[in-house]
Amino acid sequence: MGEFNLSQALKANRSFVDKVIEESGQDIRQCYQCAKCSGGCPGAYAMDYPPSQIMRMLALGMKDKVLKSRTIWVCMGCNTCTTRCIRNIDIARVMDTLRQEAVKAGYTEKGRTVIAFNDAFLGTVKSYGRLFEAGLLIKFNLSTGNLMKDAQFGLPMLLKGKAKPFPHKIKGRSEVKKIFEKTKQMEGN
Amino acid sequence: MARYAFYPGCSLDTTAVEYGMSTHAVARKLGIEFLEVPDWNCCGASSAHMTDHLLALALPARVLALAETLPVNELVAPCAACHQRFAGVEYELSRDEELKKKVNSLLDRPYTGKVKVKSFLEVFANPETLDKIQKSVKRSLKGLKVACYYGCLFVKPPKVFNYADDPENPQAMDNIIRALGAEPVPWPYKTECCGASLAMTDEEICTKLCNDILRVAKDAGADCVVTCCPVCQQNLDMRQVSVENKYGTKYRMPVPFFTQLIGLALGIDAQALGFKKLFVSPVKMLQKVGAA
Ligand code: SF4
Ligand code: SF4
């Protein structure tokens, strides 16, 4: 982690730590670094910091390093860490909060494809009320510039009757749209 | 007659048609009634909870509120990812009145919590139904070795679920498989993540995790890996050829849904159970039990 002025960082980023605790509802200060979460994390091998280290860095107020980490975008939300944490910390939930904070802070570089995927996914849900796979794939490929991604699965999926060329639109689309719009407003506040 | 509100989720008539086909075929045989939630919407899955917590609560809450219009006490979702979202809403909103009010302010019909979220596996794995299944077996699956793969979200995190299967070594599916005459193999990867949420965004990780699961299942002597989640199933089945290419292996491991195996044992035709919809050919395993 290099040289680091602990007390200074703590003070400067106190509000960030408090915010993460509040948003996630998880008291990360309870972490006693047993590293059980990291031991079972299926993504740890591809992370720059394993989950337990993220927890420590959070407690130390290392806002930028945490939000710029690859870890938060590798995390698959499998909840193994949450299941095993002996201090009852919902680490998977903390990871959700960190992804949201990273987007708010504009640190989206390492999460570019994940964010594009989530946007494309939720975009079809907002429009139709349900996921539309083909629409998701096209939108995602357009936004990442990788037009042929997963194209090899398209035809077999169609042949097996597993892909629908048109979306199913639910009756309550306007209700769903309203949920999206209102939550966005509330987040803005 | 057992009766439940049924939430198919976005994959049951698309990427996981065979899960839907076999579920309904088996339910008819066993006298289980599934009432589809009217005008249901997508639960938002991991994309919603990664993006906005309130959105991730409100989308499933709308579905649960709609389920309250049905003459049922419980809702089931055959998809693990959906199921965990519903269980999460129930867990959080039953503990936080303020939050419940906030979520309800986003919905046209309020969510009261009247309809409880039940594990889809428990629909079949409860002692009574298990007994019924065992007594209705027409074609025993004796000799078939099955690696039961639960994935993450049917059992993790256990605090949000109102049943007590072991998140590290769950038994519900194993018990079902046993009732069919087949043999669940002991293996340590029952609830290891397959990386499906990164399937589109980080193939490297996803392929590695799938390879680990398939390899351990093969080493355990399994004839098939049976799943209870459309997301895991698609990942392990459709992408298996990419895994084999990348790691220079040949698993050819069929990945059917547990409902397809129940159907086989109940004597339902393999075609009607959607076995042809699987990407990795199940012919060998079907032959083994005299169904092909
Ligand atoms: S398992 Fe819990 S207590 Fe242990 S290091 Fe991880 S977060 Fe900290
Ligand atoms: S939820 Fe994320 S951090 Fe936790 S074990 Fe799974 S991948 Fe690792």
Short mmCIF file of C-alpha atoms and ligand atoms in Angstrom, two decimals:
data_model
loop_
_atom_site.label_atom_id
_atom_site.label_comp_id
_atom_site.label_asym_id
_atom_site.label_seq_id
_atom_site.Cartn_x
_atom_site.Cartn_y
_atom_site.Cartn_z
CA MET A 1 0.00 0.00 0.00
CA GLY A 2 3.04 2.28 0.08
CA GLU A 3 3.52 5.08 2.57
CA PHE A 4 0.40 6.34 4.12
CA ASN A 5 -0.45 8.97 6.69
CA LEU A 6 -3.06 7.20 8.71
CA SER A 7 -4.55 9.88 10.91
CA GLN A 8 -4.72 12.40 8.10
CA ALA A 9 -6.51 10.03 5.80
CA LEU A 10 -8.84 8.97 8.58
CA LYS A 11 -9.95 12.50 9.22
CA ALA A 12 -10.32 13.49 5.59
CA ASN A 13 -12.34 10.46 4.68
CA ARG A 14 -14.34 9.95 7.87
CA SER A 15 -17.46 11.11 6.12
CA PHE A 16 -16.93 8.57 3.35
CA VAL A 17 -16.63 5.68 5.79
CA ASP A 18 -19.73 6.87 7.62
CA LYS A 19 -21.57 7.12 4.34
CA VAL A 20 -20.69 3.55 3.36
CA ILE A 21 -21.79 2.33 6.78
CA GLU A 22 -25.05 4.21 6.49
CA GLU A 23 -25.84 3.27 2.88
CA SER A 24 -25.00 -0.40 3.32
CA GLY A 25 -26.35 -0.73 6.85
CA GLN A 26 -23.17 -2.68 7.63
CA ASP A 27 -20.83 -1.80 10.44
CA ILE A 28 -17.53 -2.46 8.74
CA ARG A 29 -15.72 -1.47 11.95
CA GLN A 30 -16.71 -4.87 13.31
CA CYS A 31 -14.34 -6.59 10.89
CA TYR A 32 -11.46 -8.23 12.73
CA GLN A 33 -9.54 -9.29 9.65
CA CYS A 34 -9.93 -13.03 9.91
CA ALA A 35 -9.89 -13.12 6.08
CA LYS A 36 -12.50 -15.84 5.89
CA CYS A 37 -14.30 -13.76 3.26
CA SER A 38 -11.20 -13.64 1.07
CA GLY A 39 -10.47 -17.33 1.47
CA GLY A 40 -13.81 -18.34 -0.01
CA CYS A 41 -14.20 -15.56 -2.56
CA PRO A 42 -14.40 -17.07 -6.07
CA GLY A 43 -13.16 -13.83 -7.61
CA ALA A 44 -10.28 -13.12 -5.22
CA TYR A 45 -7.68 -14.46 -7.65
CA ALA A 46 -8.63 -11.77 -10.15
CA MET A 47 -8.99 -8.90 -7.68
CA ASP A 48 -6.38 -6.28 -6.88
CA TYR A 49 -7.40 -6.39 -3.21
CA PRO A 50 -9.27 -9.35 -1.69
CA PRO A 51 -12.51 -8.51 0.16
CA SER A 52 -10.94 -8.50 3.65
CA GLN A 53 -8.36 -5.99 2.49
CA ILE A 54 -11.11 -3.80 1.06
CA MET A 55 -12.75 -3.88 4.49
CA ARG A 56 -9.50 -2.81 6.13
CA MET A 57 -8.91 -0.06 3.58
CA LEU A 58 -12.44 1.18 4.19
CA ALA A 59 -11.89 1.33 7.93
CA LEU A 60 -8.73 3.31 7.23
CA GLY A 61 -10.66 5.71 5.05
CA MET A 62 -8.84 4.96 1.81
CA LYS A 63 -11.70 6.17 -0.32
CA ASP A 64 -10.04 6.60 -3.70
CA LYS A 65 -8.09 3.37 -3.64
CA VAL A 66 -11.23 1.42 -2.76
CA LEU A 67 -13.46 3.10 -5.31
CA LYS A 68 -10.85 2.77 -8.04
CA SER A 69 -10.20 -0.89 -7.31
CA ARG A 70 -10.88 -3.68 -9.75
CA THR A 71 -12.23 -5.72 -6.85
CA ILE A 72 -15.61 -4.05 -6.73
CA TRP A 73 -16.25 -4.88 -10.41
CA VAL A 74 -14.97 -8.44 -10.17
CA CYS A 75 -17.29 -9.22 -7.25
CA MET A 76 -20.07 -11.46 -8.54
CA GLY A 77 -22.45 -10.99 -5.64
CA CYS A 78 -22.31 -14.68 -4.77
CA ASN A 79 -22.78 -13.93 -1.06
CA THR A 80 -20.22 -16.51 0.06
CA CYS A 81 -18.40 -13.85 2.07
CA THR A 82 -21.64 -12.67 3.68
CA THR A 83 -22.60 -16.23 4.52
CA ARG A 84 -19.29 -16.95 6.21
CA CYS A 85 -18.43 -13.69 7.96
CA ILE A 86 -18.30 -14.47 11.62
CA ARG A 87 -18.82 -10.79 12.45
CA ASN A 88 -22.14 -10.77 10.61
CA ILE A 89 -21.06 -8.22 8.05
CA ASP A 90 -22.94 -8.37 4.75
CA ILE A 91 -19.87 -7.86 2.61
CA ALA A 92 -21.73 -8.47 -0.64
CA ARG A 93 -24.01 -5.61 0.30
CA VAL A 94 -21.00 -3.41 1.01
CA MET A 95 -19.70 -4.25 -2.49
CA ASP A 96 -23.04 -3.07 -3.94
CA THR A 97 -22.72 0.19 -2.04
CA LEU A 98 -19.13 0.64 -3.22
CA ARG A 99 -20.10 0.15 -6.88
CA GLN A 100 -22.78 2.79 -6.48
CA GLU A 101 -20.37 5.17 -4.75
CA ALA A 102 -17.77 4.59 -7.46
CA VAL A 103 -20.29 5.56 -10.14
CA LYS A 104 -21.28 8.66 -8.16
CA ALA A 105 -17.62 9.63 -7.79
CA GLY A 106 -17.04 9.11 -11.52
CA TYR A 107 -14.62 6.20 -11.02
CA THR A 108 -16.12 4.05 -13.74
CA GLU A 109 -13.03 3.06 -15.72
CA LYS A 110 -12.63 -0.49 -14.39
CA GLY A 111 -16.37 -1.04 -14.26
CA ARG A 112 -17.06 0.10 -17.79
CA THR A 113 -18.39 -3.18 -19.19
CA VAL A 114 -20.28 -4.13 -16.03
CA ILE A 115 -21.98 -0.74 -15.97
CA ALA A 116 -22.80 -0.99 -19.68
CA PHE A 117 -24.27 -4.43 -19.10
CA ASN A 118 -26.39 -3.30 -16.15
CA ASP A 119 -27.62 -0.26 -18.09
CA ALA A 120 -28.57 -2.38 -21.09
CA PHE A 121 -30.28 -4.96 -18.87
CA LEU A 122 -32.24 -2.41 -16.87
CA GLY A 123 -33.01 -0.43 -20.03
CA THR A 124 -35.03 -3.30 -21.45
CA VAL A 125 -36.80 -3.81 -18.10
CA LYS A 126 -37.67 -0.14 -17.93
CA SER A 127 -39.12 -0.20 -21.45
CA TYR A 128 -41.01 -3.48 -21.40
CA GLY A 129 -41.34 -4.50 -17.76
CA ARG A 130 -39.36 -7.66 -18.44
CA LEU A 131 -35.91 -8.51 -19.66
CA PHE A 132 -35.57 -8.75 -23.42
CA GLU A 133 -32.44 -10.81 -24.07
CA ALA A 134 -31.89 -9.96 -27.71
CA GLY A 135 -32.38 -6.27 -26.98
CA LEU A 136 -29.95 -6.51 -24.09
CA LEU A 137 -27.29 -8.17 -26.22
CA ILE A 138 -27.59 -5.64 -29.05
CA LYS A 139 -27.57 -2.67 -26.72
CA PHE A 140 -24.65 -4.05 -24.73
CA ASN A 141 -22.59 -4.86 -27.83
CA LEU A 142 -23.25 -1.42 -29.28
CA SER A 143 -22.16 0.33 -26.12
CA THR A 144 -18.99 -1.73 -25.73
CA GLY A 145 -18.18 -1.68 -29.44
CA ASN A 146 -17.80 -5.46 -29.53
CA LEU A 147 -20.53 -6.20 -32.02
CA MET A 148 -20.00 -9.93 -32.34
CA LYS A 149 -19.79 -10.73 -28.63
CA ASP A 150 -21.67 -13.96 -27.96
CA ALA A 151 -23.03 -13.90 -31.51
CA GLN A 152 -22.08 -17.57 -31.86
CA PHE A 153 -24.82 -18.43 -29.37
CA GLY A 154 -27.54 -16.50 -31.20
CA LEU A 155 -28.48 -19.05 -33.84
CA PRO A 156 -28.38 -22.16 -31.61
CA MET A 157 -30.53 -20.28 -29.10
CA LEU A 158 -33.08 -19.45 -31.78
CA LEU A 159 -33.07 -23.00 -33.10
CA LYS A 160 -33.71 -24.39 -29.66
CA GLY A 161 -36.55 -21.96 -29.15
CA LYS A 162 -34.62 -20.22 -26.39
CA ALA A 163 -34.49 -16.72 -27.83
CA LYS A 164 -37.42 -14.49 -28.64
CA PRO A 165 -37.09 -12.00 -31.49
CA PHE A 166 -39.62 -9.63 -29.90
CA PRO A 167 -40.02 -8.40 -26.34
CA HIS A 168 -42.97 -9.27 -24.16
CA LYS A 169 -44.52 -6.01 -22.96
CA ILE A 170 -46.38 -6.15 -19.67
CA LYS A 171 -49.54 -4.13 -19.06
CA GLY A 172 -48.08 -2.34 -16.07
CA ARG A 173 -45.15 -0.88 -18.01
CA SER A 174 -45.97 2.62 -16.81
CA GLU A 175 -45.87 1.39 -13.18
CA VAL A 176 -42.44 -0.09 -13.74
CA LYS A 177 -41.21 3.03 -15.48
CA LYS A 178 -42.45 5.06 -12.54
CA ILE A 179 -40.45 2.89 -10.14
CA PHE A 180 -37.32 3.60 -12.16
CA GLU A 181 -37.96 7.31 -12.34
CA LYS A 182 -38.90 7.79 -8.70
CA THR A 183 -35.96 5.79 -7.36
CA LYS A 184 -33.66 7.85 -9.54
CA GLN A 185 -35.12 11.06 -8.11
CA MET A 186 -34.76 9.77 -4.55
CA GLU A 187 -31.13 8.83 -5.23
CA GLY A 188 -30.53 12.32 -6.54
CA ASN A 189 -31.53 13.86 -3.21
CA MET B 1 -53.76 -29.80 -3.17
CA ALA B 2 -50.63 -27.74 -2.75
CA ARG B 3 -51.05 -24.36 -4.37
CA TYR B 4 -48.51 -21.58 -4.86
CA ALA B 5 -48.14 -18.25 -6.57
CA PHE B 6 -45.68 -18.87 -9.36
CA TYR B 7 -43.10 -16.39 -10.61
CA PRO B 8 -41.58 -17.76 -13.84
CA GLY B 9 -39.05 -14.95 -14.19
CA CYS B 10 -37.66 -13.80 -17.51
CA SER B 11 -35.89 -17.04 -18.41
CA LEU B 12 -38.57 -19.70 -18.02
CA ASP B 13 -40.00 -19.31 -21.48
CA THR B 14 -36.77 -18.24 -23.15
CA THR B 15 -33.29 -19.42 -22.15
CA ALA B 16 -34.68 -22.06 -19.77
CA VAL B 17 -37.75 -23.35 -21.64
CA GLU B 18 -36.95 -26.88 -20.51
CA TYR B 19 -37.15 -25.79 -16.86
CA GLY B 20 -40.64 -24.41 -17.48
CA MET B 21 -41.78 -27.42 -19.52
CA SER B 22 -40.59 -29.95 -16.97
CA THR B 23 -41.86 -27.95 -13.99
CA HIS B 24 -45.40 -27.85 -15.34
CA ALA B 25 -45.36 -31.48 -16.50
CA VAL B 26 -44.19 -32.66 -13.09
CA ALA B 27 -46.63 -30.42 -11.23
CA ARG B 28 -49.55 -31.91 -13.16
CA LYS B 29 -48.46 -35.42 -12.18
CA LEU B 30 -48.01 -34.55 -8.53
CA GLY B 31 -51.13 -32.44 -8.16
CA ILE B 32 -49.26 -29.22 -7.42
CA GLU B 33 -50.97 -26.06 -8.62
CA PHE B 34 -48.91 -23.07 -9.75
CA LEU B 35 -50.83 -19.83 -10.27
CA GLU B 36 -48.79 -17.41 -12.35
CA VAL B 37 -48.51 -13.94 -10.84
CA PRO B 38 -50.59 -11.68 -13.12
CA ASP B 39 -48.67 -9.13 -15.19
CA TRP B 40 -45.41 -9.80 -13.35
CA ASN B 41 -42.30 -7.76 -14.05
CA CYS B 42 -38.59 -8.58 -14.00
CA CYS B 43 -37.12 -8.74 -10.49
CA GLY B 44 -34.17 -6.60 -11.59
CA ALA B 45 -31.65 -9.34 -10.76
CA SER B 46 -28.07 -8.41 -10.00
CA SER B 47 -28.16 -5.45 -12.36
CA ALA B 48 -30.68 -3.71 -10.09
CA HIS B 49 -28.96 -4.39 -6.79
CA MET B 50 -25.61 -3.34 -8.18
CA THR B 51 -27.16 -0.09 -9.35
CA ASP B 52 -29.68 1.09 -6.77
CA HIS B 53 -30.83 -0.55 -3.58
CA LEU B 54 -34.30 0.97 -3.59
CA LEU B 55 -34.89 -0.11 -7.17
CA ALA B 56 -33.74 -3.61 -6.22
CA LEU B 57 -36.40 -3.70 -3.50
CA ALA B 58 -39.25 -2.06 -5.39
CA LEU B 59 -39.18 -4.25 -8.52
CA PRO B 60 -39.67 -7.54 -6.65
CA ALA B 61 -42.03 -5.85 -4.19
CA ARG B 62 -44.41 -5.03 -7.06
CA VAL B 63 -44.50 -8.72 -7.93
CA LEU B 64 -45.12 -9.78 -4.33
CA ALA B 65 -47.93 -7.22 -4.10
CA LEU B 66 -49.52 -8.67 -7.25
CA ALA B 67 -49.19 -12.17 -5.81
CA GLU B 68 -51.34 -10.97 -2.90
CA THR B 69 -54.31 -10.84 -5.31
CA LEU B 70 -54.11 -14.64 -5.69
CA PRO B 71 -55.70 -17.21 -3.35
CA VAL B 72 -52.33 -18.38 -2.00
CA ASN B 73 -50.13 -18.06 1.05
CA GLU B 74 -46.78 -18.63 -0.60
CA LEU B 75 -44.85 -17.65 -3.69
CA VAL B 76 -42.18 -19.68 -5.42
CA ALA B 77 -39.66 -18.66 -8.07
CA PRO B 78 -37.78 -21.47 -9.83
CA CYS B 79 -34.88 -19.14 -10.60
CA ALA B 80 -32.38 -18.88 -7.76
CA ALA B 81 -31.49 -15.30 -8.63
CA CYS B 82 -35.14 -14.17 -8.57
CA HIS B 83 -35.82 -16.22 -5.46
CA GLN B 84 -33.04 -14.53 -3.55
CA ARG B 85 -34.34 -11.08 -4.54
CA PHE B 86 -37.82 -11.92 -3.22
CA ALA B 87 -36.44 -13.39 -0.02
CA GLY B 88 -34.30 -10.29 0.40
CA VAL B 89 -37.32 -7.99 0.09
CA GLU B 90 -39.24 -10.05 2.62
CA TYR B 91 -36.29 -10.04 5.00
CA GLU B 92 -35.60 -6.33 4.82
CA LEU B 93 -39.13 -4.98 4.68
CA SER B 94 -40.38 -7.14 7.54
CA ARG B 95 -37.68 -5.60 9.75
CA ASP B 96 -37.94 -1.98 8.71
CA GLU B 97 -41.35 -0.25 8.67
CA GLU B 98 -39.86 3.00 7.37
CA LEU B 99 -38.24 1.28 4.43
CA LYS B 100 -41.45 -0.60 3.72
CA LYS B 101 -43.33 2.71 3.58
CA LYS B 102 -40.73 4.15 1.26
CA VAL B 103 -40.91 1.16 -1.09
CA ASN B 104 -44.71 1.21 -1.03
CA SER B 105 -44.68 4.87 -2.02
CA LEU B 106 -43.21 3.67 -5.32
CA LEU B 107 -45.87 1.06 -6.01
CA ASP B 108 -49.44 1.29 -7.28
CA ARG B 109 -50.52 -1.63 -5.13
CA PRO B 110 -48.98 -1.81 -1.66
CA TYR B 111 -46.92 -4.78 -0.54
CA THR B 112 -48.15 -6.08 2.82
CA GLY B 113 -46.02 -9.19 3.27
CA LYS B 114 -49.04 -11.48 3.36
CA VAL B 115 -47.67 -13.88 0.75
CA LYS B 116 -44.50 -15.56 1.98
CA VAL B 117 -41.54 -16.48 -0.16
CA LYS B 118 -40.93 -20.22 -0.34
CA SER B 119 -37.99 -22.10 -1.79
CA PHE B 120 -38.89 -23.82 -5.05
CA LEU B 121 -36.80 -26.81 -3.98
CA GLU B 122 -38.92 -27.15 -0.83
CA VAL B 123 -42.05 -27.54 -2.98
CA PHE B 124 -40.66 -30.98 -3.87
CA ALA B 125 -38.28 -31.70 -1.00
CA ASN B 126 -40.78 -31.47 1.86
CA PRO B 127 -41.33 -34.91 3.44
CA GLU B 128 -44.89 -35.32 2.21
CA THR B 129 -44.20 -34.55 -1.45
CA LEU B 130 -40.95 -36.48 -1.34
CA ASP B 131 -42.90 -39.49 -0.18
CA LYS B 132 -45.41 -38.98 -2.98
CA ILE B 133 -42.62 -38.68 -5.55
CA GLN B 134 -40.99 -41.86 -4.28
CA LYS B 135 -44.28 -43.75 -4.52
CA SER B 136 -44.97 -42.43 -8.04
CA VAL B 137 -41.65 -43.48 -9.56
CA LYS B 138 -42.35 -45.36 -12.80
CA ARG B 139 -38.82 -45.45 -14.13
CA SER B 140 -36.22 -45.59 -11.41
CA LEU B 141 -33.05 -43.61 -12.11
CA LYS B 142 -31.02 -46.32 -10.41
CA GLY B 143 -27.39 -46.29 -11.44
CA LEU B 144 -27.38 -42.61 -12.40
CA LYS B 145 -24.73 -40.60 -10.57
CA VAL B 146 -25.75 -37.02 -10.07
CA ALA B 147 -23.76 -34.00 -8.91
CA CYS B 148 -26.34 -31.70 -7.32
CA TYR B 149 -25.35 -28.13 -8.06
CA TYR B 150 -27.27 -25.54 -6.05
CA GLY B 151 -25.30 -22.48 -7.05
CA CYS B 152 -25.15 -19.49 -4.75
CA LEU B 153 -28.47 -17.83 -4.50
CA PHE B 154 -30.88 -20.55 -3.41
CA VAL B 155 -28.96 -20.84 -0.15
CA LYS B 156 -26.85 -17.70 0.31
CA PRO B 157 -26.99 -15.68 2.44
CA PRO B 158 -28.99 -17.98 4.76
CA LYS B 159 -30.23 -15.14 6.97
CA VAL B 160 -32.72 -13.94 4.32
CA PHE B 161 -34.38 -17.32 3.85
CA ASN B 162 -37.06 -18.77 6.10
CA TYR B 163 -35.84 -22.36 5.74
CA ALA B 164 -32.77 -23.99 7.11
CA ASP B 165 -30.85 -25.89 4.45
CA ASP B 166 -27.11 -25.81 5.01
CA PRO B 167 -25.58 -23.11 2.76
CA GLU B 168 -22.29 -25.02 2.54
CA ASN B 169 -23.74 -28.49 2.04
CA PRO B 170 -27.43 -28.23 1.20
CA GLN B 171 -29.55 -31.39 1.07
CA ALA B 172 -32.90 -30.53 -0.55
CA MET B 173 -31.94 -31.51 -4.09
CA ASP B 174 -29.91 -34.50 -2.90
CA ASN B 175 -33.00 -35.82 -1.14
CA ILE B 176 -35.08 -35.39 -4.29
CA ILE B 177 -32.48 -37.17 -6.41
CA ARG B 178 -32.37 -40.03 -3.91
CA ALA B 179 -36.16 -40.36 -4.00
CA LEU B 180 -35.87 -40.91 -7.77
CA GLY B 181 -33.55 -43.87 -7.23
CA ALA B 182 -30.45 -42.03 -8.46
CA GLU B 183 -27.30 -41.49 -6.46
CA PRO B 184 -26.20 -37.98 -5.46
CA VAL B 185 -22.40 -38.02 -5.48
CA PRO B 186 -20.59 -36.38 -2.57
CA TRP B 187 -18.66 -33.39 -3.94
CA PRO B 188 -17.47 -30.09 -2.49
CA TYR B 189 -18.68 -27.68 -5.21
CA LYS B 190 -22.42 -27.72 -4.55
CA THR B 191 -22.58 -24.01 -3.81
CA GLU B 192 -19.43 -22.68 -5.48
CA CYS B 193 -20.16 -19.70 -7.72
CA CYS B 194 -20.21 -20.35 -11.50
CA GLY B 195 -19.61 -16.68 -12.27
CA ALA B 196 -22.75 -16.31 -14.36
CA SER B 197 -23.16 -12.66 -13.42
CA LEU B 198 -19.90 -11.98 -15.28
CA ALA B 199 -20.72 -14.23 -18.26
CA MET B 200 -21.15 -11.26 -20.58
CA THR B 201 -18.59 -8.94 -19.05
CA ASP B 202 -15.62 -11.03 -17.94
CA GLU B 203 -15.45 -14.29 -19.79
CA GLU B 204 -12.06 -15.24 -18.37
CA ILE B 205 -13.32 -15.48 -14.78
CA CYS B 206 -16.59 -17.08 -15.75
CA THR B 207 -14.88 -19.76 -17.84
CA LYS B 208 -12.45 -20.58 -15.06
CA LEU B 209 -15.18 -20.98 -12.45
CA CYS B 210 -17.26 -23.18 -14.79
CA ASN B 211 -14.23 -25.30 -15.52
CA ASP B 212 -13.57 -25.82 -11.81
CA ILE B 213 -17.15 -26.97 -11.22
CA LEU B 214 -17.29 -29.30 -14.24
CA ARG B 215 -13.89 -30.79 -13.44
CA VAL B 216 -14.74 -31.51 -9.81
CA ALA B 217 -18.09 -33.01 -10.86
CA LYS B 218 -16.36 -35.23 -13.40
CA ASP B 219 -13.76 -36.31 -10.83
CA ALA B 220 -16.57 -37.20 -8.45
CA GLY B 221 -17.85 -39.63 -11.08
CA ALA B 222 -21.02 -37.74 -11.99
CA ASP B 223 -23.02 -38.62 -15.11
CA CYS B 224 -24.63 -35.20 -15.01
CA VAL B 225 -24.67 -31.95 -13.06
CA VAL B 226 -28.21 -31.17 -12.06
CA THR B 227 -29.22 -27.58 -11.34
CA CYS B 228 -32.04 -25.52 -9.88
CA CYS B 229 -31.12 -22.20 -11.47
CA PRO B 230 -31.62 -21.11 -15.09
CA VAL B 231 -28.69 -18.73 -14.91
CA CYS B 232 -26.23 -21.37 -13.70
CA GLN B 233 -27.67 -23.92 -16.09
CA GLN B 234 -27.18 -21.74 -19.14
CA ASN B 235 -23.69 -20.92 -18.01
CA LEU B 236 -22.61 -24.54 -17.44
CA ASP B 237 -24.47 -25.98 -20.43
CA MET B 238 -24.33 -23.47 -23.29
CA ARG B 239 -20.83 -22.24 -22.44
CA GLN B 240 -19.40 -25.68 -21.75
CA VAL B 241 -17.94 -25.87 -25.24
CA SER B 242 -16.02 -22.60 -24.65
CA VAL B 243 -14.73 -24.03 -21.38
CA GLU B 244 -13.59 -27.20 -23.14
CA ASN B 245 -11.88 -25.25 -25.89
CA LYS B 246 -10.09 -22.97 -23.49
CA TYR B 247 -8.90 -25.69 -21.13
CA GLY B 248 -8.42 -28.42 -23.72
CA THR B 249 -10.76 -30.78 -21.92
CA LYS B 250 -13.77 -32.83 -22.87
CA TYR B 251 -16.43 -32.99 -20.22
CA ARG B 252 -19.57 -33.49 -22.33
CA MET B 253 -21.37 -33.18 -19.03
CA PRO B 254 -25.15 -32.85 -19.43
CA VAL B 255 -26.64 -30.15 -17.20
CA PRO B 256 -30.36 -30.85 -16.79
CA PHE B 257 -32.73 -29.18 -14.35
CA PHE B 258 -33.80 -31.22 -11.32
CA THR B 259 -37.40 -31.03 -12.52
CA GLN B 260 -36.39 -32.83 -15.73
CA LEU B 261 -35.02 -35.71 -13.66
CA ILE B 262 -38.16 -35.86 -11.53
CA GLY B 263 -40.19 -36.01 -14.75
CA LEU B 264 -38.06 -38.85 -16.14
CA ALA B 265 -38.57 -40.89 -12.99
CA LEU B 266 -42.31 -40.22 -13.06
CA GLY B 267 -42.34 -41.80 -16.51
CA ILE B 268 -42.91 -38.62 -18.52
CA ASP B 269 -41.53 -38.68 -22.05
CA ALA B 270 -38.06 -37.09 -22.36
CA GLN B 271 -39.27 -34.97 -25.26
CA ALA B 272 -42.06 -33.45 -23.19
CA LEU B 273 -39.49 -32.60 -20.52
CA GLY B 274 -37.41 -30.58 -22.97
CA PHE B 275 -34.29 -32.77 -22.95
CA LYS B 276 -33.71 -31.79 -26.59
CA LYS B 277 -33.32 -28.19 -25.48
CA LEU B 278 -30.09 -28.91 -23.64
CA PHE B 279 -26.89 -27.93 -25.43
CA VAL B 280 -24.71 -30.78 -24.17
CA SER B 281 -26.32 -34.00 -25.37
CA PRO B 282 -28.05 -35.94 -22.58
CA VAL B 283 -28.40 -39.08 -24.73
CA LYS B 284 -25.88 -41.13 -22.77
CA MET B 285 -27.47 -40.41 -19.43
CA LEU B 286 -30.93 -41.05 -20.87
CA GLN B 287 -29.74 -44.39 -22.19
CA LYS B 288 -28.36 -45.26 -18.80
CA VAL B 289 -31.84 -45.04 -17.29
CA GLY B 290 -33.60 -46.57 -20.28
CA ALA B 291 -35.25 -43.35 -21.44
CA ALA B 292 -33.65 -43.04 -24.87
S1 SF4 C 1 -14.98 -12.52 7.16
FE1 SF4 C 1 -15.84 -10.71 8.14
S2 SF4 C 1 -14.56 -10.33 9.92
FE2 SF4 C 1 -13.44 -11.77 8.60
S3 SF4 C 1 -12.12 -10.42 7.36
FE3 SF4 C 1 -13.99 -10.75 6.19
S4 SF4 C 1 -15.32 -9.03 6.75
FE4 SF4 C 1 -13.71 -9.14 8.26
S1 SF4 C 2 -20.00 -11.64 -2.99
FE1 SF4 C 2 -18.26 -10.76 -4.10
S2 SF4 C 2 -16.71 -10.40 -2.54
FE2 SF4 C 2 -18.20 -11.80 -1.65
S3 SF4 C 2 -17.37 -13.82 -2.00
FE3 SF4 C 2 -18.75 -13.39 -3.70
S4 SF4 C 2 -17.47 -12.48 -5.30
FE4 SF4 C 2 -16.29 -12.43 -3.38
#
